[in-house]
PDB file of C-alpha atoms in Angstrom:
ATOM      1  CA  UNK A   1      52.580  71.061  44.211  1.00  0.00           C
ATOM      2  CA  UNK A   2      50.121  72.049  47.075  1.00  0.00           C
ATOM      3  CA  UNK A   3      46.859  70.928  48.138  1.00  0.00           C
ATOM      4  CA  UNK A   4      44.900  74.134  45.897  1.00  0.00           C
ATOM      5  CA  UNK A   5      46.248  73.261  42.846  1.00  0.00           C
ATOM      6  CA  UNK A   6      45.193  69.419  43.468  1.00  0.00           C
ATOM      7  CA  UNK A   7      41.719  71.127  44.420  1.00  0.00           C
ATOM      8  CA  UNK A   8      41.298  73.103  41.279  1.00  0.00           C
ATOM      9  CA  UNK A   9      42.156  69.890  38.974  1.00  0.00           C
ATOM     10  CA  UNK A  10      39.954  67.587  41.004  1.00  0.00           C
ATOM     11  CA  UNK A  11      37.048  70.308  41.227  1.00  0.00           C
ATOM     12  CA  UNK A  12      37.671  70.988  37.004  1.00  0.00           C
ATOM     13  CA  UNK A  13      37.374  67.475  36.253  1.00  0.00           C
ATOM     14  CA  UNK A  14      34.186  66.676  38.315  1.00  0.00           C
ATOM     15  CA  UNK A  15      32.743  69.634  36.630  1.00  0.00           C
ATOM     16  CA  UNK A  16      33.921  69.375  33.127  1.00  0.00           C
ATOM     17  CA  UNK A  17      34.406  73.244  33.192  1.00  0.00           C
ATOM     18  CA  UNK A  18      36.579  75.541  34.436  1.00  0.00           C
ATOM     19  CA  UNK A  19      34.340  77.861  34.767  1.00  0.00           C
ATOM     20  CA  UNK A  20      32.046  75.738  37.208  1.00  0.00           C
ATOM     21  CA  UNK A  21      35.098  74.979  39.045  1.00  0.00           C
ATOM     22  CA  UNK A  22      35.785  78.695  39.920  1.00  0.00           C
ATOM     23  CA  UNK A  23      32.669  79.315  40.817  1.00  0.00           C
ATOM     24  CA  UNK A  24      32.560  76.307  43.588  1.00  0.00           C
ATOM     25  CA  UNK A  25      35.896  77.096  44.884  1.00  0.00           C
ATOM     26  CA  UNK A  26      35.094  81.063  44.693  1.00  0.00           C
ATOM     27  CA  UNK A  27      37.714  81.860  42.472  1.00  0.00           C
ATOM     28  CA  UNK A  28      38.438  83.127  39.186  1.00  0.00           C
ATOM     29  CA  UNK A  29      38.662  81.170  36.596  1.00  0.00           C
ATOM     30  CA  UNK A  30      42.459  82.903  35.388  1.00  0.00           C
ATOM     31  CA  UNK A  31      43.269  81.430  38.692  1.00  0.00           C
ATOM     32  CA  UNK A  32      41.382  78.109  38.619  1.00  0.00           C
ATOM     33  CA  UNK A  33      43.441  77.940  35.115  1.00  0.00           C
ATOM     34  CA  UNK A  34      46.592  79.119  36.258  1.00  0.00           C
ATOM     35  CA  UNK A  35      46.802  76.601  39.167  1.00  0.00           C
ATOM     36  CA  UNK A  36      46.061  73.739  37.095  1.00  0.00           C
ATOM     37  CA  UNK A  37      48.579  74.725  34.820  1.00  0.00           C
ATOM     38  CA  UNK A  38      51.317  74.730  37.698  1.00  0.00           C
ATOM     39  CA  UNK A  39      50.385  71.901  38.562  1.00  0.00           C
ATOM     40  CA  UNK A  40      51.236  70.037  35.318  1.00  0.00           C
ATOM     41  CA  UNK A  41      54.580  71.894  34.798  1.00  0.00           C
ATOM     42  CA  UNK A  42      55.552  70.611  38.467  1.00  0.00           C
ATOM     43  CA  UNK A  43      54.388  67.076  37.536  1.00  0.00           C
ATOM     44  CA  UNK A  44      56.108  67.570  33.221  1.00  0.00           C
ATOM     45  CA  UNK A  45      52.897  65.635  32.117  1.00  0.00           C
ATOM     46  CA  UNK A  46      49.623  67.423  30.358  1.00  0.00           C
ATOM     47  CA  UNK A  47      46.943  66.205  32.572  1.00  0.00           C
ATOM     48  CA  UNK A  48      43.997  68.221  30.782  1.00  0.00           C
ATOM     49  CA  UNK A  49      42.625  68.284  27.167  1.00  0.00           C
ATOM     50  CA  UNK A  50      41.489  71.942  26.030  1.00  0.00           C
ATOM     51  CA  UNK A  51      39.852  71.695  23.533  1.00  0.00           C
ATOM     52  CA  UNK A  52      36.672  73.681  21.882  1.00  0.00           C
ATOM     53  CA  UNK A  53      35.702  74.859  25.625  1.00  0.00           C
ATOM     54  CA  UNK A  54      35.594  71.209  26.682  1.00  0.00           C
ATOM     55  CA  UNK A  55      38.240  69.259  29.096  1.00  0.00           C
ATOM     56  CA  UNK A  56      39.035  66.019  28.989  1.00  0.00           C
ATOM     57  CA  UNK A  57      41.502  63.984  30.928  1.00  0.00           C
ATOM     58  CA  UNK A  58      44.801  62.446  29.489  1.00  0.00           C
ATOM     59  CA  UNK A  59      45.885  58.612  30.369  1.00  0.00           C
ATOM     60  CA  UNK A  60      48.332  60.754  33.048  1.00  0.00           C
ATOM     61  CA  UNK A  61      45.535  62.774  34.093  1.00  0.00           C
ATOM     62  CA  UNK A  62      43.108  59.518  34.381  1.00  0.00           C
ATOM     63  CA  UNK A  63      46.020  57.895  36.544  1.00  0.00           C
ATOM     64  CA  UNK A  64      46.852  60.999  38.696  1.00  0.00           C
ATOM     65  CA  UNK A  65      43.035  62.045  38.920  1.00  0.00           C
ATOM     66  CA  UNK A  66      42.467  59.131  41.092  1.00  0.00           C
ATOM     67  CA  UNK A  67      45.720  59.542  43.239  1.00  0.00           C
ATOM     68  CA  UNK A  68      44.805  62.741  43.719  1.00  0.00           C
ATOM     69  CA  UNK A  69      41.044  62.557  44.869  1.00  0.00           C
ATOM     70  CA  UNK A  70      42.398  59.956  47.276  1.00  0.00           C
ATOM     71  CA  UNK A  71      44.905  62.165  48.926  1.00  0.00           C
ATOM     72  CA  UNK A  72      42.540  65.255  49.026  1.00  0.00           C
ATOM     73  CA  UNK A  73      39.467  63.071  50.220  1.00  0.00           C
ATOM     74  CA  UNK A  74      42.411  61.848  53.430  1.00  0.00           C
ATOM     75  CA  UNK A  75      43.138  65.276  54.420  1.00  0.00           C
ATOM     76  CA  UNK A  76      39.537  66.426  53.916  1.00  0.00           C
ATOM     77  CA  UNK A  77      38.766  63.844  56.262  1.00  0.00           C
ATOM     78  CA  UNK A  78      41.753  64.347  58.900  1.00  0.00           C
ATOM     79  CA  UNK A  79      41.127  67.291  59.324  1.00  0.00           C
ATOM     80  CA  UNK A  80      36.824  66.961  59.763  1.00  0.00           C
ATOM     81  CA  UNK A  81      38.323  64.955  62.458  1.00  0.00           C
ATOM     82  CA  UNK A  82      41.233  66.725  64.180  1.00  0.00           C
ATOM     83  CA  UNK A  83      38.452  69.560  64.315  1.00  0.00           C
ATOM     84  CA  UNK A  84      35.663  67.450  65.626  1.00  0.00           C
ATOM     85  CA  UNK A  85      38.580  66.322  68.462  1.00  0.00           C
ATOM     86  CA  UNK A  86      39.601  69.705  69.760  1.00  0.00           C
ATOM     87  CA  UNK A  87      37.730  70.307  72.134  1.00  0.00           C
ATOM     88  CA  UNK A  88      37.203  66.424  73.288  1.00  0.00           C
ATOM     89  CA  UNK A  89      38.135  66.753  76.718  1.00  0.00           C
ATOM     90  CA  UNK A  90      40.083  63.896  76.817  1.00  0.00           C
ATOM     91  CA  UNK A  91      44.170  63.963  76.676  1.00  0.00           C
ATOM     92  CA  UNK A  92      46.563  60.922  75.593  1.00  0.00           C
ATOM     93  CA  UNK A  93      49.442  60.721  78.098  1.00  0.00           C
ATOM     94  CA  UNK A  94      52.233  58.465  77.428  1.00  0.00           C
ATOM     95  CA  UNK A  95      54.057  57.456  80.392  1.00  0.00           C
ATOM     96  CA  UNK A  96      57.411  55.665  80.387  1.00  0.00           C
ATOM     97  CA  UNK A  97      57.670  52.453  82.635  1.00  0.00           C
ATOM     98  CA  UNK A  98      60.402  49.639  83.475  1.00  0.00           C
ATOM     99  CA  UNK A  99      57.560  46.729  83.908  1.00  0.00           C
ATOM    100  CA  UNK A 100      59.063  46.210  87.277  1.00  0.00           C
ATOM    101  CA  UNK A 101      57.446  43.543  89.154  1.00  0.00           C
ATOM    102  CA  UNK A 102      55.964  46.846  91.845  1.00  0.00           C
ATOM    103  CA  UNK A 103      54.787  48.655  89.022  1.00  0.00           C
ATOM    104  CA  UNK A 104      52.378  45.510  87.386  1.00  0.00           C
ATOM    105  CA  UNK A 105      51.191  45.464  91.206  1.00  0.00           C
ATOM    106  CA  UNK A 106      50.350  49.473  91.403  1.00  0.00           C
ATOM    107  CA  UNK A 107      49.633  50.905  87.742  1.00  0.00           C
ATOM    108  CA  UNK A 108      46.587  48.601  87.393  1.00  0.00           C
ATOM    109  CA  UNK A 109      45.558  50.316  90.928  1.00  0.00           C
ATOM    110  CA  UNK A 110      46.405  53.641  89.671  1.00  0.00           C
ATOM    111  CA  UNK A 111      43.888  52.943  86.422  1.00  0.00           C
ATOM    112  CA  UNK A 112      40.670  52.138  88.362  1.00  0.00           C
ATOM    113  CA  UNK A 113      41.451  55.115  90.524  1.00  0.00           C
ATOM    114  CA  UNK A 114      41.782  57.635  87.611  1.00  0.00           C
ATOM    115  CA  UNK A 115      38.929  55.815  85.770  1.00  0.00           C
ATOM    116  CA  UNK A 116      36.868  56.170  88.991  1.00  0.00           C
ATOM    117  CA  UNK A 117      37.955  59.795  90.225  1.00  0.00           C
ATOM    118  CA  UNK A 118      35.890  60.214  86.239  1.00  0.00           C
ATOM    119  CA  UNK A 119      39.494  61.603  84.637  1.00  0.00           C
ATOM    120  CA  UNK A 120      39.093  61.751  80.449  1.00  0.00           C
ATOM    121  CA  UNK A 121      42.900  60.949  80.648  1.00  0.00           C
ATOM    122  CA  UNK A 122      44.049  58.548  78.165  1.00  0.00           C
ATOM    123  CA  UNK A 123      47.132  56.403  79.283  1.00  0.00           C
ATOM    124  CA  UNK A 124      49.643  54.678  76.891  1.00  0.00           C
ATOM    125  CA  UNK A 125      52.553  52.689  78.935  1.00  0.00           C
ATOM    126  CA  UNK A 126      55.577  52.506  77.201  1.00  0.00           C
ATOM    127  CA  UNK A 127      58.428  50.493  78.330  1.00  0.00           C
ATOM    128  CA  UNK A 128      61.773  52.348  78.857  1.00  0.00           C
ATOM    129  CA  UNK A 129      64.133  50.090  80.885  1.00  0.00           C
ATOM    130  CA  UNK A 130      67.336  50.956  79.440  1.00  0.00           C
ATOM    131  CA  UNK A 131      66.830  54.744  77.839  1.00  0.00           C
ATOM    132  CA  UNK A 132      64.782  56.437  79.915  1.00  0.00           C
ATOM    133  CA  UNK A 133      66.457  59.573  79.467  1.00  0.00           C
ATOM    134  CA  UNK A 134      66.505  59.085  75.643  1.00  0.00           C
ATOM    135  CA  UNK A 135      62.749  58.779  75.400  1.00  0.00           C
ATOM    136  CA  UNK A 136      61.673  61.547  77.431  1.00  0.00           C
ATOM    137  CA  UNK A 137      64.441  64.001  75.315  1.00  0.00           C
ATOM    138  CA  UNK A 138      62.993  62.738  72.275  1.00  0.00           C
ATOM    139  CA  UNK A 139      59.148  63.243  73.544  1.00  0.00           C
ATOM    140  CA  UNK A 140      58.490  59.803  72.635  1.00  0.00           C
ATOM    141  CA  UNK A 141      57.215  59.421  77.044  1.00  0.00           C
ATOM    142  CA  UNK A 142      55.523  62.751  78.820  1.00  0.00           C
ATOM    143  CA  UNK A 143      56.038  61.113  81.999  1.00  0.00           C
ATOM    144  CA  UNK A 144      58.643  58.675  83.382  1.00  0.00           C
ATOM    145  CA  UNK A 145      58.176  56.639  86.193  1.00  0.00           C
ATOM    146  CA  UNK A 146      61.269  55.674  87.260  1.00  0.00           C
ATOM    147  CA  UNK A 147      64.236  56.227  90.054  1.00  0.00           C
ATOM    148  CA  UNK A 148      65.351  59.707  89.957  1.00  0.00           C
ATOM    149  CA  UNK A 149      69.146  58.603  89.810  1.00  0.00           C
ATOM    150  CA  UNK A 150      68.135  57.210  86.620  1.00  0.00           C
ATOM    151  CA  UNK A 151      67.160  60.926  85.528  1.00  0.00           C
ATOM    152  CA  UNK A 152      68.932  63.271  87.539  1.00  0.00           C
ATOM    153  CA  UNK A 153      71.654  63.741  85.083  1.00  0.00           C
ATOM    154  CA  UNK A 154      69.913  65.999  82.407  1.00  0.00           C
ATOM    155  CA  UNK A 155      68.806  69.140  84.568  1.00  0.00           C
ATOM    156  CA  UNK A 156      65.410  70.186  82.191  1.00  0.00           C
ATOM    157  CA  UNK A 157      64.478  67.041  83.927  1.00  0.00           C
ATOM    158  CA  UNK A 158      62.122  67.681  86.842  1.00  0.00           C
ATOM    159  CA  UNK A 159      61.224  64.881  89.662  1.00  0.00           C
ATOM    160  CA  UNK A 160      58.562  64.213  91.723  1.00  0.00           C
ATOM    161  CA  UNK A 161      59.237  61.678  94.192  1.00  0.00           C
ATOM    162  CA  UNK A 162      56.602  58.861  95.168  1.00  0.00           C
ATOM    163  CA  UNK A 163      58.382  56.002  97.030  1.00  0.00           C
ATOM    164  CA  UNK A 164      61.773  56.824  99.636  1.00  0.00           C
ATOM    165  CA  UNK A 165      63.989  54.170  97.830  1.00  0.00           C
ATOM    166  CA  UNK A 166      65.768  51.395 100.244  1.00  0.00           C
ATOM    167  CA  UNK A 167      67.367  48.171  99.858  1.00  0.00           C
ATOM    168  CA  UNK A 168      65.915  45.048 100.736  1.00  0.00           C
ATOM    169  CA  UNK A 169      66.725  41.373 100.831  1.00  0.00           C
ATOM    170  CA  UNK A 170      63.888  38.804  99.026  1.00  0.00           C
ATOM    171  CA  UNK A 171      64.067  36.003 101.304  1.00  0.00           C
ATOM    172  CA  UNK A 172      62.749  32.278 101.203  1.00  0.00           C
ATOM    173  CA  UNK A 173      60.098  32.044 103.651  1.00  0.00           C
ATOM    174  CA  UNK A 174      61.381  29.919 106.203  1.00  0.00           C
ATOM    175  CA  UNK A 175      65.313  30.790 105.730  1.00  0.00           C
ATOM    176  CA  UNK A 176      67.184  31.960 108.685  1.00  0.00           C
ATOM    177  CA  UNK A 177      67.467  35.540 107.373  1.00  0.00           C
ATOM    178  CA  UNK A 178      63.298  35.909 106.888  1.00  0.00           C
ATOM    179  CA  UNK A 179      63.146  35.894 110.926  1.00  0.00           C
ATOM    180  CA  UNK A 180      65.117  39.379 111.241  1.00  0.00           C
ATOM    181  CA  UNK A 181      63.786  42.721 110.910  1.00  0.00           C
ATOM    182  CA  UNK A 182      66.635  43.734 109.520  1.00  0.00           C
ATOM    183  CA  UNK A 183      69.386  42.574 107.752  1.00  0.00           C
ATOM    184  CA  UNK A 184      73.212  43.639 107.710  1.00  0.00           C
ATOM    185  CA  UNK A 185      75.604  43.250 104.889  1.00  0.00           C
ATOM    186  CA  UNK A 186      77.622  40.654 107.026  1.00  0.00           C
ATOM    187  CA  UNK A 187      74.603  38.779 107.723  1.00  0.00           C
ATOM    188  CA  UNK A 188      75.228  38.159 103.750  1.00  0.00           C
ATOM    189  CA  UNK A 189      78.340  36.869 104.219  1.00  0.00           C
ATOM    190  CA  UNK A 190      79.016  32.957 102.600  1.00  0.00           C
ATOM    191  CA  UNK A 191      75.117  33.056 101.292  1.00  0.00           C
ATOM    192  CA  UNK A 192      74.323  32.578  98.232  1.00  0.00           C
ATOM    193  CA  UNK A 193      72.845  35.533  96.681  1.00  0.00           C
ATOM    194  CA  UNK A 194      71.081  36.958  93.396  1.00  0.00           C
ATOM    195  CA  UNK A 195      71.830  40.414  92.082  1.00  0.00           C
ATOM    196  CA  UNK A 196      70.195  41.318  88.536  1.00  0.00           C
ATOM    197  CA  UNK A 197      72.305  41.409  85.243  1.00  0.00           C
ATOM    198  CA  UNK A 198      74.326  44.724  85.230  1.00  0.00           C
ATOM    199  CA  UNK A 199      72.715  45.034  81.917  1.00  0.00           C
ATOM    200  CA  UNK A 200      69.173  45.412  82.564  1.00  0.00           C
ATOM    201  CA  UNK A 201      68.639  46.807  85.419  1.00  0.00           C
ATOM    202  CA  UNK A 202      68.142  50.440  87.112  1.00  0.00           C
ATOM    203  CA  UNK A 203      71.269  52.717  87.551  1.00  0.00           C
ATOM    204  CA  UNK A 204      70.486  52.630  91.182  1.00  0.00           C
ATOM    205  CA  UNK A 205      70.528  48.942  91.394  1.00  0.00           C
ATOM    206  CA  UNK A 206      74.406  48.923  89.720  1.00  0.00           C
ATOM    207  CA  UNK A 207      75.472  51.292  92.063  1.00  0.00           C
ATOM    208  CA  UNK A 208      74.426  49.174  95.110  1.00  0.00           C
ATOM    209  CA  UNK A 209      75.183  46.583  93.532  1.00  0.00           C
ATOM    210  CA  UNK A 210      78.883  47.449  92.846  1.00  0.00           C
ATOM    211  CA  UNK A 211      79.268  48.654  96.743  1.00  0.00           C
ATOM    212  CA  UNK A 212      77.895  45.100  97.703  1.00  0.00           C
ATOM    213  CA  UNK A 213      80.106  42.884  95.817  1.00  0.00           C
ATOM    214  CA  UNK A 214      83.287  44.973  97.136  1.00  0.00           C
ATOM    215  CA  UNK A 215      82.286  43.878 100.316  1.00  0.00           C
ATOM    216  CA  UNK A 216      81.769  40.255  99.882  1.00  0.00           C
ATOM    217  CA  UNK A 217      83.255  39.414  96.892  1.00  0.00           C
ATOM    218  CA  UNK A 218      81.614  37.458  94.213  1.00  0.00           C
ATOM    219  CA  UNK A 219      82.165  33.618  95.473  1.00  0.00           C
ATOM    220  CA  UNK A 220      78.757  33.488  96.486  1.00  0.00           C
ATOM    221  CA  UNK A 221      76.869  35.998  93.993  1.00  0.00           C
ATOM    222  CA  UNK A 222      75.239  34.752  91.097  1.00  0.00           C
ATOM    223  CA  UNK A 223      73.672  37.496  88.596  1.00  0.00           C
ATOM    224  CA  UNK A 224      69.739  36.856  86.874  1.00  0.00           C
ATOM    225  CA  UNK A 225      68.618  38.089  83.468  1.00  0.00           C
ATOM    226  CA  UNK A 226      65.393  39.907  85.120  1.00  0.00           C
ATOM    227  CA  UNK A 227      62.985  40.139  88.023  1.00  0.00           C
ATOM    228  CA  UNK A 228      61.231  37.498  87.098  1.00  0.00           C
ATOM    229  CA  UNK A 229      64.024  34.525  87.681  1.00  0.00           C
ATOM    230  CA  UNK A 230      65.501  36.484  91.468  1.00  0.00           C
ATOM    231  CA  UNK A 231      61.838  35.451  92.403  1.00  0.00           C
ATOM    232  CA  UNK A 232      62.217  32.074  90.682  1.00  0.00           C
ATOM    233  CA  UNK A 233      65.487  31.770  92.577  1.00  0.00           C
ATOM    234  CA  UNK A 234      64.363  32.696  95.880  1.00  0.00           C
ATOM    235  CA  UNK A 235      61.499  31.067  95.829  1.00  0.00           C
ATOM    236  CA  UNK A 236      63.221  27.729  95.411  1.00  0.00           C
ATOM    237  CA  UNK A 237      64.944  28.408  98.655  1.00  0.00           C
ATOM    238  CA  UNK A 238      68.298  28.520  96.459  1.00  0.00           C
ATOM    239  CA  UNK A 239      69.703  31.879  97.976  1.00  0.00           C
ATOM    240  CA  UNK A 240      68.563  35.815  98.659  1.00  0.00           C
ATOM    241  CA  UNK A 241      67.839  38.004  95.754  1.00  0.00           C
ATOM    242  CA  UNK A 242      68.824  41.977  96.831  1.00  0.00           C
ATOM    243  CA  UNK A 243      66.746  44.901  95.057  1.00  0.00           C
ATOM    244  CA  UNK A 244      65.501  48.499  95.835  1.00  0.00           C
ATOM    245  CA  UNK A 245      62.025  48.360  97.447  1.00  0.00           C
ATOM    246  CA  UNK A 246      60.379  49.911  94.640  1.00  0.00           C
ATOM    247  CA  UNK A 247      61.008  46.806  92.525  1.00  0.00           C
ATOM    248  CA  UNK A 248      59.739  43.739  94.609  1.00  0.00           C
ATOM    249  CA  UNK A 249      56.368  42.093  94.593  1.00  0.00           C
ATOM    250  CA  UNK A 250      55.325  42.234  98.226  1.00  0.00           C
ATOM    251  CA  UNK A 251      52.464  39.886  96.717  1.00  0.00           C
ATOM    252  CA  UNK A 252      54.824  36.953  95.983  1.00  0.00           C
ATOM    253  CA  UNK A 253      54.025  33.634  97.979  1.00  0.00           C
ATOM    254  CA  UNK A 254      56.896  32.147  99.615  1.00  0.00           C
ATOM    255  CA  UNK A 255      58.925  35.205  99.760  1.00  0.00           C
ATOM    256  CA  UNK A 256      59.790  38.109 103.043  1.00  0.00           C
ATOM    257  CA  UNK A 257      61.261  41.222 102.256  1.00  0.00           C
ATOM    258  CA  UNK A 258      63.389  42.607 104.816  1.00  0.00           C
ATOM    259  CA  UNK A 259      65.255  45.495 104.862  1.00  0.00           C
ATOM    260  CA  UNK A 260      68.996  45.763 104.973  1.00  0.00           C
ATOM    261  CA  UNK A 261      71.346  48.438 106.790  1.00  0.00           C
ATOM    262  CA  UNK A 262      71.969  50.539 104.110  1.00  0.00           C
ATOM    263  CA  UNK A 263      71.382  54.049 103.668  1.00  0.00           C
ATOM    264  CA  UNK A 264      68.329  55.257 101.883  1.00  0.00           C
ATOM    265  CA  UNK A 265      68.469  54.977  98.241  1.00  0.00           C
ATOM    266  CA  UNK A 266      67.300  57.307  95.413  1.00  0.00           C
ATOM    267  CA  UNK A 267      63.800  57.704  95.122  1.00  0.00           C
ATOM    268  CA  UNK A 268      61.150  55.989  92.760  1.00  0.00           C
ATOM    269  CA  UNK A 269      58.127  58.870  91.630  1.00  0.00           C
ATOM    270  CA  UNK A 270      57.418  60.489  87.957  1.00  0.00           C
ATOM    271  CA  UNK A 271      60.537  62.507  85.662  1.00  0.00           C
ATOM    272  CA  UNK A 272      59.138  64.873  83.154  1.00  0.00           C
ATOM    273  CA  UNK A 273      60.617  67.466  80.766  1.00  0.00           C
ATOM    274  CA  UNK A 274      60.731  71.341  82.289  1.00  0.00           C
ATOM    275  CA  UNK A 275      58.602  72.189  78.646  1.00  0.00           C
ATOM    276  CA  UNK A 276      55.973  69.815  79.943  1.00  0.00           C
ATOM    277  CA  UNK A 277      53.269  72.359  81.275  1.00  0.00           C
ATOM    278  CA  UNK A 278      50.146  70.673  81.566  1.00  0.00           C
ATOM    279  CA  UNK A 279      50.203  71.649  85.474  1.00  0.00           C
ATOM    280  CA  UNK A 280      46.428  69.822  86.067  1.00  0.00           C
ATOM    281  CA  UNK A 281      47.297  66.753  84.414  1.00  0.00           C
ATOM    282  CA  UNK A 282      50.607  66.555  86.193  1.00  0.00           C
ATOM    283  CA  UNK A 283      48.721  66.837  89.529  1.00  0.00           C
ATOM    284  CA  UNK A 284      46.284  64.828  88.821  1.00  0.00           C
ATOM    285  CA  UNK A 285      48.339  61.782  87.652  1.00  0.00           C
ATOM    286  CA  UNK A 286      50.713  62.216  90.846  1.00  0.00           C
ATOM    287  CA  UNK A 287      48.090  62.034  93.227  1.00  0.00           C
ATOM    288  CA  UNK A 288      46.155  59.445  91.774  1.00  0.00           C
ATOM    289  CA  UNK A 289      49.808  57.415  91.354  1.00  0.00           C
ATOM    290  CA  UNK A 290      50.753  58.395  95.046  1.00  0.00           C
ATOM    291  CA  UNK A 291      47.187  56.299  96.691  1.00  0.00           C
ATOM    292  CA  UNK A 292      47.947  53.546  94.405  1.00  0.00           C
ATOM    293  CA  UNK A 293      50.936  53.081  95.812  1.00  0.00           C
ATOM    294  CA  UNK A 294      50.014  53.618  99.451  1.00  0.00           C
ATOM    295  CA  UNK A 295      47.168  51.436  98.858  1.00  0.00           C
ATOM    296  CA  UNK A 296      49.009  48.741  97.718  1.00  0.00           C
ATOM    297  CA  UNK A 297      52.080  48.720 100.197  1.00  0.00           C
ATOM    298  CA  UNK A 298      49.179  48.824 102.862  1.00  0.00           C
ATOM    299  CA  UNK A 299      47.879  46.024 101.895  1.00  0.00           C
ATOM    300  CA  UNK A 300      51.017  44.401 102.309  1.00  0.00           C
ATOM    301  CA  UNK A 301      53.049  45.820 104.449  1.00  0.00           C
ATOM    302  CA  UNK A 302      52.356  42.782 107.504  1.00  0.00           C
ATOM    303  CA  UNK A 303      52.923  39.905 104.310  1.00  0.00           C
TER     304      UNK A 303
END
């Protein structure tokens, strides 16, 4: 079955003639004919009377009649509108986010700058927390903002780095530690501190993670389903939460970040397939990402 012999049978019936039919579909009418014809010995139901150069329908043909006009009318339409779209300068990018506590600071930033620098881009977030790889294999994302060591194992992965990841400490305003500028891992020692559940977090949080708690056990560490309750935590003066920089809110009241004497960490910035080629877009979205970001740590940096 294919969408000429539906034509033929649709264009027959609203005709009453074969004949007719041909003539608006600029065939023959053996052809007209022979494609209704398939069409019924595909379906094994007579859909057509012939009878004394007349048609009629049969109850299967009344019934299929109106599933077929519907499906022809759908694509007739679909494609009147794929074709009116194609050269609509505008471009749906999906981009693959971990709805980190930075990232509901920065992407509504990076919108009003990319609605303002007049960019036809349309953006769909979509979040990817715990398969970030899987999503951009499977094309479901086109870009990933994420931490490259959550990417870097699949090399058609590219990476363009945005932020220089390092660890800090979320401290209570107030507490002891919020006075330093920065903060050593013994400086840690016998505090209470919040680390986020192994299983829903960033690769490069585990692996800090793992290097911390070898060093001061876990007497004193307490893990937290998400972002969301370390700030809780921390804000209630009841310890100090530990995260790469690229996930705090530098906007929270009652909380100092500080950083800790650790080496840098893997970078946050965008991960994209190698088969994505859409060079312009790619620059464009980086850029306008990049001054979000520097406009919004600005504004904070001294908080």
């Amino acid at each position: 079955m294919n969408f000429t012999q539906l034509r033929c049978f649709i264009k027959a019936i609203d005709n009453s003639s074969f004949t007719i039919a041909a003539e608006r579909l600029n065939f023959s009418q053996s052809a007209v004919s022979k494609n209704i014809k398939d069409l019924e010995d595909t379906l094994g139901v007579t859909l057509i009377n012939r009878a004394h150069h007349r048609i009629s329908l049969t109850s299967a043909g009344k019934y299929f009649y109106r599933v077929a006009r519907n499906v022809v009318d759908d694509m007739d339409y679909t494609v009147a509108y794929l074709q009116s779209k194609k050269n609509d300068p505008e471009t749906l990018l999906r981009i693959g986010v971990c709805d980190t506590p930075f990232e509901q600071k920065i992407l509504p930033i990076f919108l009003r700058r990319l609605r303002e620098s007049g960019s036809n881009l349309n953006i769909q977030f979509v979040f990817v927390l715990n398969n970030s790889i899987g999503e951009l294999l499977n094309h479901h994302v086109d870009l990933c903002a994420i931490a490259r060591e959550d990417v870097d194992v699949v090399e058609d992965i590219h990476f363009e780095p945005m932020v220089q990841g390092k660890v800090v400490v979320a401290c209570p305003k107030g507490s002891p530690l919020a006075e330093k500028s920065k903060i050593s891992i013994s400086d840690l020692i016998d505090r209470d501190v919040f680390l986020l559940d192994p299983n829903s977090t960033l690769n490069v949080q585990l692996n800090f993670q793992t290097a911390l708690i070898n060093k001061l056990g876990m007497e004193h560490i307490k893990f937290v389903q998400d972002f969301l309750a370390m700030d809780i935590y921390v804000r209630g003066g009841w310890g100090y939460g530990i995260l790469p920089n690229f996930i705090a809110d530098y906007q929270s009241e009652g909380i100092k970040y500080i950083p800790i004497d650790y080496h840098d960490i893997s970078p946050y910035g965008i991960a994209y397939m190698e088969s994505f080629t859409n060079d312009s877009v790619l620059e464009k979205v980086a850029s306008t990402l990049k001054k979000a970001i520097n406009e919004y740590l600005s504004e904070n940096k001294n908080k």
